Coordinates of C-alpha atoms and ligand atoms in Angstrom, one line a residue:
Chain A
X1119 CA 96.6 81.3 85.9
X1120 CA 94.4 82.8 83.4
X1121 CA 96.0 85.1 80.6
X1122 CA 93.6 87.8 78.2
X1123 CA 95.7 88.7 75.1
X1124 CA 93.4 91.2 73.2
X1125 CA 90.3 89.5 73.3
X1126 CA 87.1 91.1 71.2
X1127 CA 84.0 90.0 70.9
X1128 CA 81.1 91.4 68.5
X1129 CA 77.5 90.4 68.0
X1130 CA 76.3 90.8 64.8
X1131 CA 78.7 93.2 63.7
X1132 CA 78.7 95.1 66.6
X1133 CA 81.4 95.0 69.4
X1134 CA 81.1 94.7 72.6
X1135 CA 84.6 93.8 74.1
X1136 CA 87.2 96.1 72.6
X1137 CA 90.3 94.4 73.0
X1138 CA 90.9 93.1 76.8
X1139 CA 93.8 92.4 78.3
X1140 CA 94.3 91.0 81.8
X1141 CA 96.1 88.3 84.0
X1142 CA 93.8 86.5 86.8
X1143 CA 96.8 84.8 89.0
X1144 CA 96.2 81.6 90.7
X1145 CA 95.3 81.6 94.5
X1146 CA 93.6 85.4 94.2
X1147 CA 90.4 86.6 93.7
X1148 CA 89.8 88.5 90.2
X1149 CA 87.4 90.8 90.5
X1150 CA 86.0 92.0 87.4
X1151 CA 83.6 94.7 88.0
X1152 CA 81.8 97.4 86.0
X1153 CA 78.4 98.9 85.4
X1154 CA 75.6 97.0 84.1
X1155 CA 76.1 96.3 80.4
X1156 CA 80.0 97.1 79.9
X1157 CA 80.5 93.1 79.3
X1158 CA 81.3 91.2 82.4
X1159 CA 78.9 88.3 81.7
X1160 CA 80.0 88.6 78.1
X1161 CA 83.9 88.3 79.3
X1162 CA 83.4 85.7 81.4
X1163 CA 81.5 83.6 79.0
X1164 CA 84.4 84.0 76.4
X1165 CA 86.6 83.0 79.4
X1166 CA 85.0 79.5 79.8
X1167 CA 84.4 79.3 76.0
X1168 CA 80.8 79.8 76.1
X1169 CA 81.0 82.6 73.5
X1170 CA 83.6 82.0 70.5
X1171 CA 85.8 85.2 70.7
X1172 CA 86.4 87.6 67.7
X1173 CA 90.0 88.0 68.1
X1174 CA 92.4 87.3 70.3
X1175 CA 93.6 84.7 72.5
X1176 CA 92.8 83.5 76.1
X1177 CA 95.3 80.9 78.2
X1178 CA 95.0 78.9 80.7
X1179 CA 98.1 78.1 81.8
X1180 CA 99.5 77.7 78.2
X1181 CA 97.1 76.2 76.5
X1182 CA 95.0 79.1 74.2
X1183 CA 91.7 77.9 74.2
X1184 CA 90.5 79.9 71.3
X1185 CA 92.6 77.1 69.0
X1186 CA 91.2 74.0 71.3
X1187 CA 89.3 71.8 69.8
X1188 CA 86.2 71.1 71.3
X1189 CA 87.6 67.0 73.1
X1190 CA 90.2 69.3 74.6
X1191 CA 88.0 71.7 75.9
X1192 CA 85.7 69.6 77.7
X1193 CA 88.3 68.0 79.7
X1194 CA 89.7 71.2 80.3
X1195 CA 86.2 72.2 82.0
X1196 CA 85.6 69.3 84.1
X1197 CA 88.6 71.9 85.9
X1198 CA 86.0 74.6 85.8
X1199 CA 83.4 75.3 88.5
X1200 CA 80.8 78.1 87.0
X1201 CA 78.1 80.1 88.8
X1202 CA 75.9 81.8 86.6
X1203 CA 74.3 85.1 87.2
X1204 CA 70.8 84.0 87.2
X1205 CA 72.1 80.8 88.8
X1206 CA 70.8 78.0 86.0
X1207 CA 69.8 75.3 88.9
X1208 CA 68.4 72.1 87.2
X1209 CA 64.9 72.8 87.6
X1210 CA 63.4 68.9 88.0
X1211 CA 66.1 68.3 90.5
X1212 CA 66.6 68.8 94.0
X1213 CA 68.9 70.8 95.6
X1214 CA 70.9 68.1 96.5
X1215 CA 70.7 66.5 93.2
X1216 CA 71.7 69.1 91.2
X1217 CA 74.9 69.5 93.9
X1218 CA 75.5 65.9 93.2
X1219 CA 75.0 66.0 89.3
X1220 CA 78.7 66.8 88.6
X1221 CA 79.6 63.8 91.2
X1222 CA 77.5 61.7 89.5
X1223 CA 78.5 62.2 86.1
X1224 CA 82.4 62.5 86.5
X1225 CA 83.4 60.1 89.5
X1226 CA 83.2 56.6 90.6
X1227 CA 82.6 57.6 94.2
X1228 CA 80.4 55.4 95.9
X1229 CA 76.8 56.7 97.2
X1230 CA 77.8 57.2 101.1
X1231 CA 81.1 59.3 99.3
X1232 CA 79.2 61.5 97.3
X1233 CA 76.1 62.0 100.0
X1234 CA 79.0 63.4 102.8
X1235 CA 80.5 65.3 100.1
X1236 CA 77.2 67.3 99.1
X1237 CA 76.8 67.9 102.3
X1238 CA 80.0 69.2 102.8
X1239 CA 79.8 71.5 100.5
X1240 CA 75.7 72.3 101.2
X1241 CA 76.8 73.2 104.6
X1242 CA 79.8 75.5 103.6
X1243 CA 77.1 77.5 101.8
X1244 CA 74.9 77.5 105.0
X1245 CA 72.1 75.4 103.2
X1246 CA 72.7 72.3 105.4
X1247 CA 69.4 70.4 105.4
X1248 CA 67.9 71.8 101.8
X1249 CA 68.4 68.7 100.6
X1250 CA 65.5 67.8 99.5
X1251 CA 64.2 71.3 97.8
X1252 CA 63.3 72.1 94.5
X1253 CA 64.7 75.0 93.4
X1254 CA 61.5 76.4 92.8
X1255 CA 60.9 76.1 96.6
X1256 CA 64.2 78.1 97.5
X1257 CA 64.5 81.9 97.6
X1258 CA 67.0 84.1 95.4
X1259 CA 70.2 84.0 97.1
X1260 CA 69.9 79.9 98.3
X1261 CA 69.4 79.4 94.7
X1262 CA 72.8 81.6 94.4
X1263 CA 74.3 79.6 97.0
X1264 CA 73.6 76.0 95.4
X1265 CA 75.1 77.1 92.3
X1266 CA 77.6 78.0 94.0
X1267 CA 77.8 75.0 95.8
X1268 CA 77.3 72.9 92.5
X1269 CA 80.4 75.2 91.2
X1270 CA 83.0 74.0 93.8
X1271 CA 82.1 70.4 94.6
X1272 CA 84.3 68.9 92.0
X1273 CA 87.4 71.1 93.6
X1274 CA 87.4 73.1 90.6
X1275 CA 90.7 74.4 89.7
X1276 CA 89.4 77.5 88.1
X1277 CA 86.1 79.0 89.1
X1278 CA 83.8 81.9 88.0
X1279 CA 81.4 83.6 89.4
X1280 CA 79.0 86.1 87.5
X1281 CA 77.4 88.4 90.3
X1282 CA 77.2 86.2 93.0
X1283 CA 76.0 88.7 95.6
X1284 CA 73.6 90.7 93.4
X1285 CA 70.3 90.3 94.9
X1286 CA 71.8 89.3 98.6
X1287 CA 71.2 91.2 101.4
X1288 CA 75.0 92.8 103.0
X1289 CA 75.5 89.7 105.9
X1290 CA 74.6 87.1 103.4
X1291 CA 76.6 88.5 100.5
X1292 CA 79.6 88.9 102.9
X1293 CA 79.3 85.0 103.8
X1294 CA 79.5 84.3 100.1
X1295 CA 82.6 86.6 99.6
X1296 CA 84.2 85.2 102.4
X1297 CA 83.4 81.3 101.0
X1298 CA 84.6 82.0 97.7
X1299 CA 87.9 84.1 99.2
X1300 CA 88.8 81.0 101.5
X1301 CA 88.6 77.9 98.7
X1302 CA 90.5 80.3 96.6
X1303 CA 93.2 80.0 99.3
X1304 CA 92.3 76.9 100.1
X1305 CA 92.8 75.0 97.0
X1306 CA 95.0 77.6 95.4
X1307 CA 92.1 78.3 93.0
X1308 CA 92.0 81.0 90.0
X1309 CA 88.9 82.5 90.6
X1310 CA 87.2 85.1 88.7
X1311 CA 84.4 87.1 90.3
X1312 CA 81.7 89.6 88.2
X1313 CA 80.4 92.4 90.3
X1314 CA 79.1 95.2 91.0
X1315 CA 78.9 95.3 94.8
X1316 CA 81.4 97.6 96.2
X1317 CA 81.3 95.4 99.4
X1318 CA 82.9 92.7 97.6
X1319 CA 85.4 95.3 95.9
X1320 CA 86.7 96.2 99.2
X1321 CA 86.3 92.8 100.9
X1322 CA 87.7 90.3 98.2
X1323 CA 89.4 92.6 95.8
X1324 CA 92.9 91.8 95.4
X1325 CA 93.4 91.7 91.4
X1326 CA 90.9 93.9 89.7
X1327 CA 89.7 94.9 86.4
X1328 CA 87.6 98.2 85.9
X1329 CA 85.7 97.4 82.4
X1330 CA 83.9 100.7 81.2
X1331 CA 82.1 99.9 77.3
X1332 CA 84.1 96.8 76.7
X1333 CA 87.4 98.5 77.1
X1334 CA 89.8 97.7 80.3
X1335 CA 89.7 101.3 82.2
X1336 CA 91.3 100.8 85.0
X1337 CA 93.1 97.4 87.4
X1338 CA 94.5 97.4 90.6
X1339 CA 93.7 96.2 94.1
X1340 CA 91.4 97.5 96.4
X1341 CA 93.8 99.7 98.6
X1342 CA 94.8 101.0 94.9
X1343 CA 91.0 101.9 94.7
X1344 CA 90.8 104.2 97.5
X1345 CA 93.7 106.3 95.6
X1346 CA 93.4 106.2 92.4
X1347 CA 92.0 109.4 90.6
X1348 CA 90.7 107.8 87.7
X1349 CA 87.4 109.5 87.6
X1350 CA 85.2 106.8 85.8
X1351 CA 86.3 104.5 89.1
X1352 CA 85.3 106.7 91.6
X1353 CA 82.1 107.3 90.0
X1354 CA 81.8 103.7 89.5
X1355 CA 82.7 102.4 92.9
X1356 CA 81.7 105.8 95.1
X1357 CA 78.4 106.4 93.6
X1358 CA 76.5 108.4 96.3
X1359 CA 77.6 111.2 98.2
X1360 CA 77.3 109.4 101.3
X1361 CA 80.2 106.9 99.7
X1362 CA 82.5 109.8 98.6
X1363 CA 82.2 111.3 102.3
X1364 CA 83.4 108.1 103.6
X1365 CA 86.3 108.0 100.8
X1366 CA 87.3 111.0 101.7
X1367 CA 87.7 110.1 105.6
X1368 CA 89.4 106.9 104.9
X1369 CA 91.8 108.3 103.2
X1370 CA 92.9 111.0 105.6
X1371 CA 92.8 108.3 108.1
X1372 CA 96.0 107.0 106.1
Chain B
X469 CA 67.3 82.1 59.7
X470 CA 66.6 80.7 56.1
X471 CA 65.4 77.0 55.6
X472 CA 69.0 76.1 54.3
X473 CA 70.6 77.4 57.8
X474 CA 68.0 75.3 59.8
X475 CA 68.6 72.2 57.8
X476 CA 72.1 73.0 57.8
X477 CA 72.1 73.7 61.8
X478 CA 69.6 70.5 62.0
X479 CA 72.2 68.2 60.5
X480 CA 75.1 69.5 62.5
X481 CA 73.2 68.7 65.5
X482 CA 72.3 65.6 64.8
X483 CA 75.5 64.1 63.9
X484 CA 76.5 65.2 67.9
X485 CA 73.9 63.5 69.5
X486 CA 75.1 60.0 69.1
X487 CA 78.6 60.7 70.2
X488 CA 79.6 58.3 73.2
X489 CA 77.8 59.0 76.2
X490 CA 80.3 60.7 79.3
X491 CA 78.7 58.7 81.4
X492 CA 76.7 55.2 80.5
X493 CA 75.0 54.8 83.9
X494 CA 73.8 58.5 83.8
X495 CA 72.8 57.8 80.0
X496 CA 70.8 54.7 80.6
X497 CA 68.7 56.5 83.3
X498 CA 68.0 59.4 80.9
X499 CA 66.8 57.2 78.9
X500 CA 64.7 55.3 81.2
X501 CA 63.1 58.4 82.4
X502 CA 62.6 59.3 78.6
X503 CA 60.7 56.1 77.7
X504 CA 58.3 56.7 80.6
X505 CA 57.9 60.7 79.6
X506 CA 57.7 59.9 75.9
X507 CA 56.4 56.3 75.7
X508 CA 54.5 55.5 78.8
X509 CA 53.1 58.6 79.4
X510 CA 51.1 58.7 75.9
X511 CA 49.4 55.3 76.7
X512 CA 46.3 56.9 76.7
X513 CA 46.2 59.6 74.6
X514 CA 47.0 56.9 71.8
X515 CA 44.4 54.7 73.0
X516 CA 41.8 56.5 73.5
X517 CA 42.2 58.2 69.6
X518 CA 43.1 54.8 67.7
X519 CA 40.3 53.3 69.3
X520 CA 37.1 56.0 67.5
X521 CA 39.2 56.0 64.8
X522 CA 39.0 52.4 64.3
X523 CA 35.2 53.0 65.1
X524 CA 34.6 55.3 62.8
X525 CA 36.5 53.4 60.3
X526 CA 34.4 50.4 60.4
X527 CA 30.4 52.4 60.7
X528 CA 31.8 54.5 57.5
X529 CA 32.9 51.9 55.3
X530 CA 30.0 49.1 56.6
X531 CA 27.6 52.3 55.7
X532 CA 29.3 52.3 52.1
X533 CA 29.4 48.8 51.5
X534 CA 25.6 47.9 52.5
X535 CA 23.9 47.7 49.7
X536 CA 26.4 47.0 47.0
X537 CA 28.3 44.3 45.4
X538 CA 31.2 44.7 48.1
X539 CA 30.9 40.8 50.2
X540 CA 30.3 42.5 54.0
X541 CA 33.7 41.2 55.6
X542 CA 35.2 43.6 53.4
X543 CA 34.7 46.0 56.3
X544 CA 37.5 44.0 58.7
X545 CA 39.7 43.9 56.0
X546 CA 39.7 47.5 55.4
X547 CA 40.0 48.6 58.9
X548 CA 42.9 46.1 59.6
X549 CA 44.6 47.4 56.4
X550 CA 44.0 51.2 56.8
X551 CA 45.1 50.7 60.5
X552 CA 48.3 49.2 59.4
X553 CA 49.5 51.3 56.7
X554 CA 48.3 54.6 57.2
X555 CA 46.1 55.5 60.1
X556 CA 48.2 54.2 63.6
X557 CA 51.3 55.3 62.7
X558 CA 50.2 58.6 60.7
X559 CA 48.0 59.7 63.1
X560 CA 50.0 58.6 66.1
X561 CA 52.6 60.8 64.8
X562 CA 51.3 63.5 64.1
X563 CA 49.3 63.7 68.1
X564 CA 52.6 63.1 69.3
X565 CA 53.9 65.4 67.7
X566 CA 51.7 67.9 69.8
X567 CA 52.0 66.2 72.2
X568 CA 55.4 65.2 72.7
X569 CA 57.1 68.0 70.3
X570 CA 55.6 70.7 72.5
X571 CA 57.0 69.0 75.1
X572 CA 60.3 68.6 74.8
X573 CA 60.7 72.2 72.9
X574 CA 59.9 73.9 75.3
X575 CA 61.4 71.9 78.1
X576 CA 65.1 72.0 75.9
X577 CA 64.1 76.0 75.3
X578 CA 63.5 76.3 79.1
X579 CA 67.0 75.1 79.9
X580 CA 68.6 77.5 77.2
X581 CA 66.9 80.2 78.3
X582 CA 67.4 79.7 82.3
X583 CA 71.3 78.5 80.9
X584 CA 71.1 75.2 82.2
X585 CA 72.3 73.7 79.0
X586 CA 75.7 76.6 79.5
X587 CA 75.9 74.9 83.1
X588 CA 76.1 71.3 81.4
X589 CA 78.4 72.4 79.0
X590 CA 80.3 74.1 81.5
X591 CA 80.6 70.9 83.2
X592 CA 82.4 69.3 80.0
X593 CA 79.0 68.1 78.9
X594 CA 78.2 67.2 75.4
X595 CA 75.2 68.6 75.6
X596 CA 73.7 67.9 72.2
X597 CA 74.2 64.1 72.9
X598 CA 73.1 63.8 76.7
X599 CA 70.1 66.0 76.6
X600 CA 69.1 64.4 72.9
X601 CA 70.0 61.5 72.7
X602 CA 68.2 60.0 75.0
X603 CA 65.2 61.5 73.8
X604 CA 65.8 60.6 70.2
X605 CA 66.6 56.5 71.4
X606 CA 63.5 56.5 74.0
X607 CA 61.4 57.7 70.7
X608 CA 62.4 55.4 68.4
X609 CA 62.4 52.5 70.4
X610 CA 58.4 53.3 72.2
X611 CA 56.7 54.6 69.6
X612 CA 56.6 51.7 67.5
X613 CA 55.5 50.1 70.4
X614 CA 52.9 52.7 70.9
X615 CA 52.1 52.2 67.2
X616 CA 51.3 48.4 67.4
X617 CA 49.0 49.1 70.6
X618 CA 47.0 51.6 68.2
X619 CA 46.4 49.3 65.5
X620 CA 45.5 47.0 67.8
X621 CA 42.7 49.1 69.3
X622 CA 42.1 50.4 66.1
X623 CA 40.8 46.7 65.3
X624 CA 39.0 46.4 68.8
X625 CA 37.0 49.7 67.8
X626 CA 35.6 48.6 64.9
X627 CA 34.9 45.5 66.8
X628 CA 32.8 46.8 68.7
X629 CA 31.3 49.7 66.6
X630 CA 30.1 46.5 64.3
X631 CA 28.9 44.7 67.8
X632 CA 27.2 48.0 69.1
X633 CA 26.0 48.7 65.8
X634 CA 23.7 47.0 63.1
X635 CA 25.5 47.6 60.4
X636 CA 27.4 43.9 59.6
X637 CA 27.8 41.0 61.2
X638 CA 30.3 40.5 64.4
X639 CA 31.4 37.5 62.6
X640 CA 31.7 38.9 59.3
X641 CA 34.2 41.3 60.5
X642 CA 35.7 38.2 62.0
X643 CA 36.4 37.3 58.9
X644 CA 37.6 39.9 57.2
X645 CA 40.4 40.6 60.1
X646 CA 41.7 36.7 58.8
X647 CA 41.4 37.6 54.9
X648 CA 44.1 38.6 52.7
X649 CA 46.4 39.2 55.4
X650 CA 50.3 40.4 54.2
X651 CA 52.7 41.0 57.1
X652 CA 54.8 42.9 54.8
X653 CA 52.3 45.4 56.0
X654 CA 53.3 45.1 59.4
X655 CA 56.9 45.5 58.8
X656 CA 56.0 48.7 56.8
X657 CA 54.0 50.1 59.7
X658 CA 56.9 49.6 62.2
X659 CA 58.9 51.1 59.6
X660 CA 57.3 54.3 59.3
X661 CA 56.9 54.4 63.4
X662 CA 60.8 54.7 63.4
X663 CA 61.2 57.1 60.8
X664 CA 58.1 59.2 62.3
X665 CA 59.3 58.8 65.7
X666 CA 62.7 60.2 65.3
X667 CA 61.4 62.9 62.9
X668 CA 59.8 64.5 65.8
X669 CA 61.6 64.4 68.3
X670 CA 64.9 64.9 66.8
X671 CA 63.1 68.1 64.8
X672 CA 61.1 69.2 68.2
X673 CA 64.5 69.0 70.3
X674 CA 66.1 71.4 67.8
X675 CA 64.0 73.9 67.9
X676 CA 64.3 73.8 71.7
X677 CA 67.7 73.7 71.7
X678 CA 68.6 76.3 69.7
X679 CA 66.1 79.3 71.4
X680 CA 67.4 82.6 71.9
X681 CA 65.5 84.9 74.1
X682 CA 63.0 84.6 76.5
X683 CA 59.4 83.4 77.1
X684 CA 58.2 85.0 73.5
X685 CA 60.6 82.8 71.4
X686 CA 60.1 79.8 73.7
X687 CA 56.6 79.7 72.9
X688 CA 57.0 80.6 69.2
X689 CA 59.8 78.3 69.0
X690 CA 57.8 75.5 70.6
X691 CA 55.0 76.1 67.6
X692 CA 57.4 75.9 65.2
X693 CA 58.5 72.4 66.5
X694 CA 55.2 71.3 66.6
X695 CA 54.2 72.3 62.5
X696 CA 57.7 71.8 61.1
X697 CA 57.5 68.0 62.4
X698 CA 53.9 67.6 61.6
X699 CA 54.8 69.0 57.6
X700 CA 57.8 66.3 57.8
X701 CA 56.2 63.3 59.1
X702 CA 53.4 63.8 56.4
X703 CA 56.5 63.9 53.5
X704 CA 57.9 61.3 55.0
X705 CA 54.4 59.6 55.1
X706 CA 54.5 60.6 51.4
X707 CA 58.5 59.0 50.1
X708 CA 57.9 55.9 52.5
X709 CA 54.8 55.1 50.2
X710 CA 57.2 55.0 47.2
X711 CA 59.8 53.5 48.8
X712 CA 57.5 50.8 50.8
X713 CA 55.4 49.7 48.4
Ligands
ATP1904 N1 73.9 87.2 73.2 C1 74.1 88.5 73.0 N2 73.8 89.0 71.7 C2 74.0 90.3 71.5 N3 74.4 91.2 72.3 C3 74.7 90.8 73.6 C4 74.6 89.4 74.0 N4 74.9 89.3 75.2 C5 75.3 90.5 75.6 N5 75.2 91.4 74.7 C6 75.5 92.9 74.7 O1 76.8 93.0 75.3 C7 76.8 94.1 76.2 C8 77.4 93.6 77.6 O2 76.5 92.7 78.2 P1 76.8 91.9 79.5 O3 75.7 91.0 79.7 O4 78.2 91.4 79.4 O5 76.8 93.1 80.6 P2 77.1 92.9 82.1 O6 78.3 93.8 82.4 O7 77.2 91.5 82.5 O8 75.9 93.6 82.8 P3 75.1 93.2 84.2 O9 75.9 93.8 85.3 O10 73.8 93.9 84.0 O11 74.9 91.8 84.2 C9 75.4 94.6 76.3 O12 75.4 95.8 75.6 C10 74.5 93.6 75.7 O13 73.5 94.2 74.9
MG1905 MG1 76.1 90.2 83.7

């Protein structure tokens, strides 16, 4: 479990998170979504301790990482499995070897150990025989789906995810939502995903956290976000007509 | 930033990258793979410019010395000396610098940028000490190396510049090579390869690893590596002569 108490965050001077509070439980997904620029990368970054927050306190579990010191917080990470919006593969390795680096670096497993376990988790994200690509050789969303497969191949215990369907096509960004919903049951993960895909929303959403300019609008689940009236939501999540038609319907279907 | 908040930055940095490794097998490889970037891999770069400069050394000062008072095997002497102290590890240095500090600025700057050093870090990675460190060592241990090889063929050029030339005679530069030899001067060379050597990359590294922004401040940070280690190998040049000698 992951507990926000108030957290702010201001570059040079100015703010950009104004005081967020949240709860991500264990065993869900988080959704944290919001238009571009209200400070989900930002949120997430102070999350994993990235960016030094402001004010404020974040917990995992009960330890408040703002007052770790830096020993404390590294073994605290090798818990963390990260996927980074623009995805931050190693370029001079492989796929497989940057799916291995964490394996490598952390464990005594022996070569045969860590091979079946790359491709494990390679074949989980549907990449099964990419071993040997550079990332330069991979499109967009495989690039996506080795960091994501780089994220969860230590068995994280708390994972984030920073857009991980933004520049998918529907099926494939469904396949990802539906990976990262099933290891979050499966291992009883805390998993925190940045989006703006109302796919995911409606798919994954079962803890989520509306952020409009740095402030904590609205949270709820995704049944919640069919009803709720808050404005800025439905503009958010129901953005074209088409979307508010099909609102409208579902709801009357209830 | 001012030049006190880079220094200050500078030293902060470097008093992380020699923490204990997370992981000594993975370490040693880095390192490995450093040496051949760093060491191997400016074989012939250093060659190829201690060798004319040698040359050049021995046609200018046999052209000066013709002619006057100076005994001819002077020339061997000079060369050998000037090629000790000053020229292989100075200019060395400073093409590495180039060479090397453009290299790994913009390499370090690349991974900031793309957030590859965030994903190492997010892995529990000391960054500072895994991606610098092994840099830093493979530097300091190569380039003195890479130093001896260009005094070496320092000596060999002006070898044969006096064979190809007929300025002196071969064996009067014979000669001179033998005469007043002081391996103090060796140990000073080798000295100044060190201090040169982690100058630059250490200096190069930073400024890679501290980019913000994209492709524009990669490439102005990457220049900056490349003129800020230059200026502080040549006053480093400058206290080790006090110091040394
Ligand atoms: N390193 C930084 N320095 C200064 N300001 C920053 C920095 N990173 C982000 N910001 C500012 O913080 C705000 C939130 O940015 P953030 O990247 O969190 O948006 P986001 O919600 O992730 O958007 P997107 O969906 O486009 O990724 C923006 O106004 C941005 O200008
Ligand atoms: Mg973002």
């Amino acid at each position: 479990m992951i507990k926000l108490d108030n957290v702010r965050k201001s570059f040079d001077g100015e703010e950009v998170l104004h005081g967020i509070d949240a709860t991500f439980e264990a065993g869900k997904c988080n959704l944290v979504i919001g238009k571009s620029g209200s400070g989900k990368t930002v949120l997430v970054k102070c999350i994993v301790g990235l960016f030094k927050v402001s004010a404020g306190h974040i917990y995992y579990n009960d330890t408040d990482i703002t007052r770790a010191s830096k020993k404390e917080m590294r073994s605290l990470r090798q818990e963390i499995g990260m996927l980074f919006q623009g995805g931050a593969l190693f370029d001079s390795k492989t796929v497989e070897e940057n799916v291995r680096f964490p394996l490598d670096m952390f464990t005594n497993r022996s070569e045969k150990e860590k091979r079946m376990r790359v491709d494990e988790v390679l074949e989980r994200v549907n990449l099964q025989g990419q071993n040997l690509k550079m990332p330069s050789e991979i499109s967009g969303g495989m690039k996506k789906r080795v960091g994501i497969a780089r994220a969860i191949v230590m068995n994280p215990k708390y994972l984030f995810c920073d857009e991980p369907n933004s520049g998918l096509d529907p099926q494939t960004s469904l396949v990802i939502d539906h990976l990262i919903y099933e290891i979050t049951k499966e291992y009883n993960i805390t998993t925190v995903v940045n989006t703006h895909d109302m796919n995911s929303v409606m798919e994954i959403g079962e803890n989520i956290i509306f952020l409009h300019e740095g402030c904590v609008e609205w949270s709820g689940n995704h049944e919640n976000v069919l009803t709720s009236d808050n404005r800025l939501l439905e503009d958010f999540i129901f953005a074209s007509s088409f979307l508010k038609r099909a609102k409208e319907a579902l709801v009357q279907d209830k | 930033m001012s030049i006190f908040t880079s220094i200050g930055r500078y030293m902060i940095l470097m008093s992380h990258i020699f923490s204990r490794p997370e992981n000594g097998r993975m370490y040693y490889k880095e390192v490995m793979r450093q040496m051949n970037a760093i060491g191997v891999g400016s074989i012939p770069i250093v060659a190829l410019i201690s060798f004319f400069i040698g040359a050049v050394t021995a046609v200018q000062t046999a052209f000066q010395f013709v002619g006057s008072f100076i005994p001819p095997y002077y020339v061997g002497y000079v060369v050998r000396d000037t090629m000790l102290l000053e020229l292989s590890s100075t200019i060395t240095c400073l093409v590495l610098a180039g060479k090397v500090g453009s290299n790994l600025a913009s390499e370090l700057g690349t991974m900031r940028i793309t957030e590859q050093i965030d994903a190492l870090e997010i892995m529990g990675i000391n960054t500072g000490s895994f991606l610098i460190g092994p840099k830093v060592i493979a530097a300091v241990v190569t380039i003195p190396l890479l130093v001896v090889l260009s005094a070496a063929l320092g000596i060999l050029g002006g070898y044969m510049a006096v064979a190809t030339s007929n300025t002196i005679k071969v064996s009067e530069y014979l000669r001179g090579l033998h005469a007043f030899f002081d391996p103090y001067y060796v140990t000073i060379m080798l000295i100044k390869a060190l201090v040169f050597g982690f100058l630059l990359t250490s200096i190069s590294s930073f400024y890679g690893y501290y980019v913000e922004g994209g492709a524009y401040e990669l490439g102005k940070s990457s220049t900056r590596a490349v003129v800020i280690s230059s200026v502080a190998i040549l006053l480093a040049d400058y206290v080790l002569a006090f110091l040394l000698t």
